[in-house]
Coordinates of C-alpha atoms in Angstrom, one line a residue:
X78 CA 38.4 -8.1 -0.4
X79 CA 34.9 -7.4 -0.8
X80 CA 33.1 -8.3 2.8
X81 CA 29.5 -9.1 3.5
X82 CA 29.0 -5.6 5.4
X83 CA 29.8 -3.9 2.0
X84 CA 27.2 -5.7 0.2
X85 CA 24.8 -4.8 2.9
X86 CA 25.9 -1.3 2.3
X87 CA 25.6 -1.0 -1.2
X88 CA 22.3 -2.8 -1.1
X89 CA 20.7 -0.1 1.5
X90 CA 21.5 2.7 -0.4
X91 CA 19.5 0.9 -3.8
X92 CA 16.5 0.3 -1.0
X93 CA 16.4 3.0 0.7
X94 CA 15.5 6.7 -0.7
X95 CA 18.3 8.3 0.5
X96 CA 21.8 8.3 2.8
X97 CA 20.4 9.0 6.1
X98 CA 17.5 6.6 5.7
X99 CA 20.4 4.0 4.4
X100 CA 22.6 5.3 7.6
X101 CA 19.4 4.3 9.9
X102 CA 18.7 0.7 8.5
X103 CA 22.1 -0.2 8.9
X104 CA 21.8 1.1 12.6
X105 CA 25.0 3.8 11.8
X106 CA 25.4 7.5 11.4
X107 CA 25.5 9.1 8.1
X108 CA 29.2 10.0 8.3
X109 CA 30.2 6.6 9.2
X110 CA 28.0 5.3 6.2
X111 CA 30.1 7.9 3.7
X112 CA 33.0 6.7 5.2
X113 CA 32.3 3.0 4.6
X114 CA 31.3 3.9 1.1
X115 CA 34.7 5.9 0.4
X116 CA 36.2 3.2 1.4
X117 CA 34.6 1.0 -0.7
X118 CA 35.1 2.9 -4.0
X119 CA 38.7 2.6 -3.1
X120 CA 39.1 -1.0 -3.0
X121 CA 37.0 -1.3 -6.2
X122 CA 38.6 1.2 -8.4
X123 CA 35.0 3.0 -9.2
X124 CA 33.0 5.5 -8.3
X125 CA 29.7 4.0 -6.9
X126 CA 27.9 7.4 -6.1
X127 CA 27.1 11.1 -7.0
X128 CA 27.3 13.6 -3.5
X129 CA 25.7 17.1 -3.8
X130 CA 24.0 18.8 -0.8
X131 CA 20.6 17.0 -1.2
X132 CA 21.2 13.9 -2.1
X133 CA 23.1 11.1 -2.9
X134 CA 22.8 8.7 -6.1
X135 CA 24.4 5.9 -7.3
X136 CA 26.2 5.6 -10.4
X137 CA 25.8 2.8 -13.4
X138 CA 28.7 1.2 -12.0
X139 CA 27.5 1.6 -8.3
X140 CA 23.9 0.3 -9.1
X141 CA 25.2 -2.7 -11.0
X142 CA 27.3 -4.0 -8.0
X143 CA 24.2 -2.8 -5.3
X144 CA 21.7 -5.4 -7.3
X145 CA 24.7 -8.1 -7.6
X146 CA 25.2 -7.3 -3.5
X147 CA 21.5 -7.6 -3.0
X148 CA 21.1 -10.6 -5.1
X149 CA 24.1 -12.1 -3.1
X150 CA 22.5 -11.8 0.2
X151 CA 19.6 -13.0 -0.9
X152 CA 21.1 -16.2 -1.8
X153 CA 22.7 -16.1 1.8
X154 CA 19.4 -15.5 3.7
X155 CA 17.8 -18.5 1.2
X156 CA 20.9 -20.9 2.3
X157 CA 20.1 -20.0 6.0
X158 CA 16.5 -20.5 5.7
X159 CA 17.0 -23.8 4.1
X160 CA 19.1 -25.5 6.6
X161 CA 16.7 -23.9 9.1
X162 CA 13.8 -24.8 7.3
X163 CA 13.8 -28.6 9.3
X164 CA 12.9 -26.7 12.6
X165 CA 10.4 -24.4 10.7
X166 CA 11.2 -21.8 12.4
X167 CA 11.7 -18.2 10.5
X168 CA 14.0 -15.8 11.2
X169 CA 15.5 -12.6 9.6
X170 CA 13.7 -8.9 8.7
X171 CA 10.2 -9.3 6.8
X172 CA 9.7 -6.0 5.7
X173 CA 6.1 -5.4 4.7
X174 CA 4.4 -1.8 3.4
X175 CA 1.0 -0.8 3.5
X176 CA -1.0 2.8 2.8
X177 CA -1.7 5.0 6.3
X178 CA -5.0 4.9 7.1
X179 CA -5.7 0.7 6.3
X180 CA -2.4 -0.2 7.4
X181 CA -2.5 1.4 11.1
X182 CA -6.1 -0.1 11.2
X183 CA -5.9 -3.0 10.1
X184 CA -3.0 -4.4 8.8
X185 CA -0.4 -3.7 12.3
X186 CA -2.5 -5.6 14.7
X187 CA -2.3 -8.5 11.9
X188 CA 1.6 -8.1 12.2
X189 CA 1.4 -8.5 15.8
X190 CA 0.0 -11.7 16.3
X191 CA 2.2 -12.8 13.1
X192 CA 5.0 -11.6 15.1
X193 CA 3.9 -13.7 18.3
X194 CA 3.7 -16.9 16.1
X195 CA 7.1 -16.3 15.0
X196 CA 9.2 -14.6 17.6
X197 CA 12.7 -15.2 15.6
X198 CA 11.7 -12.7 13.1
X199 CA 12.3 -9.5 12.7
X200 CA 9.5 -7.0 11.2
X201 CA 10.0 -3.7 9.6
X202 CA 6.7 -2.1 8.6
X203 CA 6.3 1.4 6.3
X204 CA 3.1 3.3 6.0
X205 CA 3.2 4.7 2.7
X206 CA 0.6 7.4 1.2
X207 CA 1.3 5.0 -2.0
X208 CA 3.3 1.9 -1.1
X209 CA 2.6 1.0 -5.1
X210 CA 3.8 1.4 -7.5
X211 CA 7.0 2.2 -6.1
X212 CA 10.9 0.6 -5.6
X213 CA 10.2 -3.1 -4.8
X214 CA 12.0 -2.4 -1.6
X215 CA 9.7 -4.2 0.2
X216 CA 9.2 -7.8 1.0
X217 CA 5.4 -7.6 0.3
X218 CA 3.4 -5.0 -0.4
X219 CA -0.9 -4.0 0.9
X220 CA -2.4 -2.3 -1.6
X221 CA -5.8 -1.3 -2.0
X222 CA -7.3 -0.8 -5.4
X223 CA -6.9 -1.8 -8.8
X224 CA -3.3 -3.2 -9.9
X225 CA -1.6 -2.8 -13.2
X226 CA 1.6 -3.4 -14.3
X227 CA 3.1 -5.2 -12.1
X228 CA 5.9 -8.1 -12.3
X229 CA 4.4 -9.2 -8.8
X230 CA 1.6 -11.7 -7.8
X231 CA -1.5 -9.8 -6.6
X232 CA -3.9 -11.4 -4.6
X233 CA -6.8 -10.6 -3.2
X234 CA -7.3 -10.7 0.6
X235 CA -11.0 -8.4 1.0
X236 CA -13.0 -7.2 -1.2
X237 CA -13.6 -3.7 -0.8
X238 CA -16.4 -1.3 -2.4
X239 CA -16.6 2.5 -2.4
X240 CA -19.3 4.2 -1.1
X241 CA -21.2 7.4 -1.4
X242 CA -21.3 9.2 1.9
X243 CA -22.4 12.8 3.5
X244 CA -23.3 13.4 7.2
X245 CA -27.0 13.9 8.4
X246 CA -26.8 17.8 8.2
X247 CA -25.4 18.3 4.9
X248 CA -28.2 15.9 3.2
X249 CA -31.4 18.1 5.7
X250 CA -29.1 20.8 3.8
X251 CA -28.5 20.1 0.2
X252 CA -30.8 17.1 0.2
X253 CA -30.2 13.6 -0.9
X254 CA -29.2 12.4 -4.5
X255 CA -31.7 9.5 -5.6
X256 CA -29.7 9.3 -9.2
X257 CA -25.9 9.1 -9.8
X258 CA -26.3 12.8 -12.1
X259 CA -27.8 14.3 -9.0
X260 CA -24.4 14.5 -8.0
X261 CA -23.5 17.1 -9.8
X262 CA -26.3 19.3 -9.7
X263 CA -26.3 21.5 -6.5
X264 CA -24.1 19.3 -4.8
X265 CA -20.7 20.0 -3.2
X266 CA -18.1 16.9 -3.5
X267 CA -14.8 15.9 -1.8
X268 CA -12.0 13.8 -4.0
X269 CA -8.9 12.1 -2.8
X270 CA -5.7 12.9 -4.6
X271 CA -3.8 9.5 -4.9
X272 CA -1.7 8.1 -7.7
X273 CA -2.1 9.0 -11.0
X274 CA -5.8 8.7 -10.8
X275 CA -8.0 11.1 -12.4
X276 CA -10.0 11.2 -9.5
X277 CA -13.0 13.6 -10.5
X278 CA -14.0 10.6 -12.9
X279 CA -16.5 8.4 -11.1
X280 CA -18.0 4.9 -12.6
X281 CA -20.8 3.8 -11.3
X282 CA -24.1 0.5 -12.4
X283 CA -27.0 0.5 -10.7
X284 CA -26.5 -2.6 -8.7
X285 CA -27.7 -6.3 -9.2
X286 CA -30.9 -7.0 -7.9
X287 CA -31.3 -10.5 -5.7
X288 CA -32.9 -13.5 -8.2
X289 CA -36.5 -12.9 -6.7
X290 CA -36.7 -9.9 -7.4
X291 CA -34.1 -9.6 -10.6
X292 CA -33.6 -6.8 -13.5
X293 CA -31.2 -6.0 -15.9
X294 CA -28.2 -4.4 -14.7
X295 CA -28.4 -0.7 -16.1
X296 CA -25.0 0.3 -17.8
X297 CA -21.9 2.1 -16.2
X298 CA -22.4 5.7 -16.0
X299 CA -19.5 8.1 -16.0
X300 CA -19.6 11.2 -13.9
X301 CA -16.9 14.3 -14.3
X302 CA -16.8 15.6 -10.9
X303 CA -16.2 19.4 -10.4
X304 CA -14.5 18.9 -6.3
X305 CA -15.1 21.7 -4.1
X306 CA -12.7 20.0 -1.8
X307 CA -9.5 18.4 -2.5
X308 CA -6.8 16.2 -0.4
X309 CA -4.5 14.0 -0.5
X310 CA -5.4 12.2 2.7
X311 CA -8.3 10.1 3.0
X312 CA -8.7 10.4 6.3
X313 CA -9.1 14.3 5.9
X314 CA -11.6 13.9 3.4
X315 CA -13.6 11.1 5.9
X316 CA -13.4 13.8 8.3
X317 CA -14.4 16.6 6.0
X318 CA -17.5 14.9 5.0
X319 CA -18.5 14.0 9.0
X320 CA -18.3 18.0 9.2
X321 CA -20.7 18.5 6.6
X322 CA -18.7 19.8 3.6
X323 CA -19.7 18.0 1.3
X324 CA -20.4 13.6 -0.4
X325 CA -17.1 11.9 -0.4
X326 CA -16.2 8.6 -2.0
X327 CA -14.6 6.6 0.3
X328 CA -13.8 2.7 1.0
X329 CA -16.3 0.8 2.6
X330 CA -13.6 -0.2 5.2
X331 CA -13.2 3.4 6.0
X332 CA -16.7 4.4 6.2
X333 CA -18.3 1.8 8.1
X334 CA -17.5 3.1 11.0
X335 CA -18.8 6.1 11.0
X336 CA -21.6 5.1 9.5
X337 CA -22.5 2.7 12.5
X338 CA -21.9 5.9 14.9
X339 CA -24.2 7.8 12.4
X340 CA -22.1 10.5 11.6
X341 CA -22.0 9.6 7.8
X342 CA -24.9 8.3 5.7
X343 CA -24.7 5.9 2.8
X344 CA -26.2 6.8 -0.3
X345 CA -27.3 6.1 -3.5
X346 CA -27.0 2.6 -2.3
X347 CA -28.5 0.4 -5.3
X348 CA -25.5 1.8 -7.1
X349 CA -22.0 0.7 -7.5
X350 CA -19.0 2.6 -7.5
X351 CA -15.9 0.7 -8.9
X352 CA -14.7 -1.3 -6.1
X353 CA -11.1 -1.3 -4.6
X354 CA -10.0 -4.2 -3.6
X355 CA -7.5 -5.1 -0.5
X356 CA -4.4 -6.9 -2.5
X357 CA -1.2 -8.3 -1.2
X358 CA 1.7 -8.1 -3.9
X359 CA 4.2 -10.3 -3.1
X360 CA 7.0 -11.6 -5.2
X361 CA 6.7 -14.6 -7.9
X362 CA 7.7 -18.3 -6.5
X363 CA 11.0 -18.4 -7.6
X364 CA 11.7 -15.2 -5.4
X365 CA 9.8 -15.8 -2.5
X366 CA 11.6 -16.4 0.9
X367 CA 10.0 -19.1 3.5
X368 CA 8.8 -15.4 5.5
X369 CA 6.7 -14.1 2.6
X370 CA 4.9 -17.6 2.4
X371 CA 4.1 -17.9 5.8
X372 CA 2.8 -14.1 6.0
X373 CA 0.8 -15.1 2.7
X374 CA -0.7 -18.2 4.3
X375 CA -1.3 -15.6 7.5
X376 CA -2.8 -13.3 6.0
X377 CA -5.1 -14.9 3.7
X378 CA -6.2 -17.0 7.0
X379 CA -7.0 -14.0 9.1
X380 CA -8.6 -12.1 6.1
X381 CA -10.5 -15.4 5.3
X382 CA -11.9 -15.6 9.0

């Protein structure tokens, strides 16, 4: 007979990216997890997974049952959260993901005063360098920038442009662009590999003018920028940029603060760069749990505020 911990098994391993990651959200060692899968094979009559040194990866047969299982204990939590739902009280594992630098920032101390409202739940948060797109294998899902493609709700919690920067010395150095084009005249500039982004394309429109003072809004300009410097780590290339090698293009909610301290300096600012937006992707209605609602009603308070 097929018991509740198998589901649970088969279900971590489509989650999770591998055997030792599935091993540690099931809170048991990586033997013990193979062994508990053998056994399972055996009472099914299939093979479920493909072993090699690396890696382990499940089967057409073994994938098929692991979205059944996980469809199975979904209907399971949703029964439990409905005869709880009286009490409103929420319990079970919210897992949420959210990119490095905005998610440590930002986004955690969010999750702790969500967690104080509701002390029944349990929360598993990932930093990601891309939480999307990726496996759905999360609850709900921060992401910040444009969002294509996907079967999820997006909604917007901040808006969130992208500025210009360079530190003090490097403009007294290299001196200050007053057009977008000066950008690529004598000018060294750091990108931010992220993505599928071509990231040495940069859009930017002079920006709208207040009524009293009103003209037309120029046309997007399009600049192919040759990076001296190149990472995939945004805080790197913040830091980069505060050390004077070079402009960098980076999120307002990145930037601010060292702009307020003085170590980077806006410019160009009657441009715009193409914004990039903080989003929560969460699943449509008909999948959403009682948790995800509540974080989305959270969220979009505390953001709101």
């Amino acid at each position: 007979m097929i018991q509740i911990e198998d589901m649970q098994l088969a279900a971590a391993l489509l989650r999770e990216p591998s055997l030792s990651a599935a091993a540690r959200s099931l809170d048991v060692t990586p033997p013990a997890l193979s062994m508990r899968l053998r056994k399972l094979e055996v009472t099914l009559g299939l093979s479920l997974a493909t072993r090699t040194a690396r890696r382990l990866s499940l089967t057409a047969e073994g994938e098929r049952f692991a979205r059944e299982a996980a469809a199975l204990l979904g209907q399971i939590e949703g029964l439990r959260e409905s005869m709880q739902r009286d009490d409103r009280r929420l319990t079970g594992t919210l897992r949420i993901a959210a990119p490095f630098g905005y998610g440590r920032q930002y986004v955690a101390p969010m999750l702790a005063r969500f967690a104080r409202l509701h002390p029944g739940l349990r929360i598993q948060f990932d930093l990601r360098e891309t939480p999307w797109p990726d496996r759905h294998d999360a609850d709900a899902i921060i992401h910040i920038g444009a969002v294509r493609d996907s079967s999820w709700v997006a909604r917007t919690l901040s808006a969130n442009e992208r500025w210009l920067c360079a530190s003090p010395e490097y403009l007294r150095a290299r001196g200050t662009p007053r057009v977008p084009r000066d950008v690529m005249v004598g000018h060294d500039c750091i990108v931010i590999r992220e993505n599928d982004e071509d990231v040495t394309l940069w859009h930017v429109r002079r920006a709208a003018k207040p009524k009293a003072q009103q003209r037309r809004v120029g046309a997007r300009e399009t600049l192919r920028i040759a990076p001296a410097f190149v990472t995939n780590d945004g805080s790197v290339a913040r830091h980069w940029a505060e050390q004077g090698m070079g402009l960098v293009l980076r999120s307002e909610w990145d930037a601010a603060d060292a702009i307020a301290r003085g170590s980077l300096v806006r410019v160009l600012k009657d441009w715009e760069f193409d914004s990039a937006p903080v989003v929560l992707l969460v699943p449509t209605r008909k999948g959403r749990t009682a948790r995800v609602q509540a974080l989305i009603e959270f969220l979009e308070e505390s953001f709101g505020s």
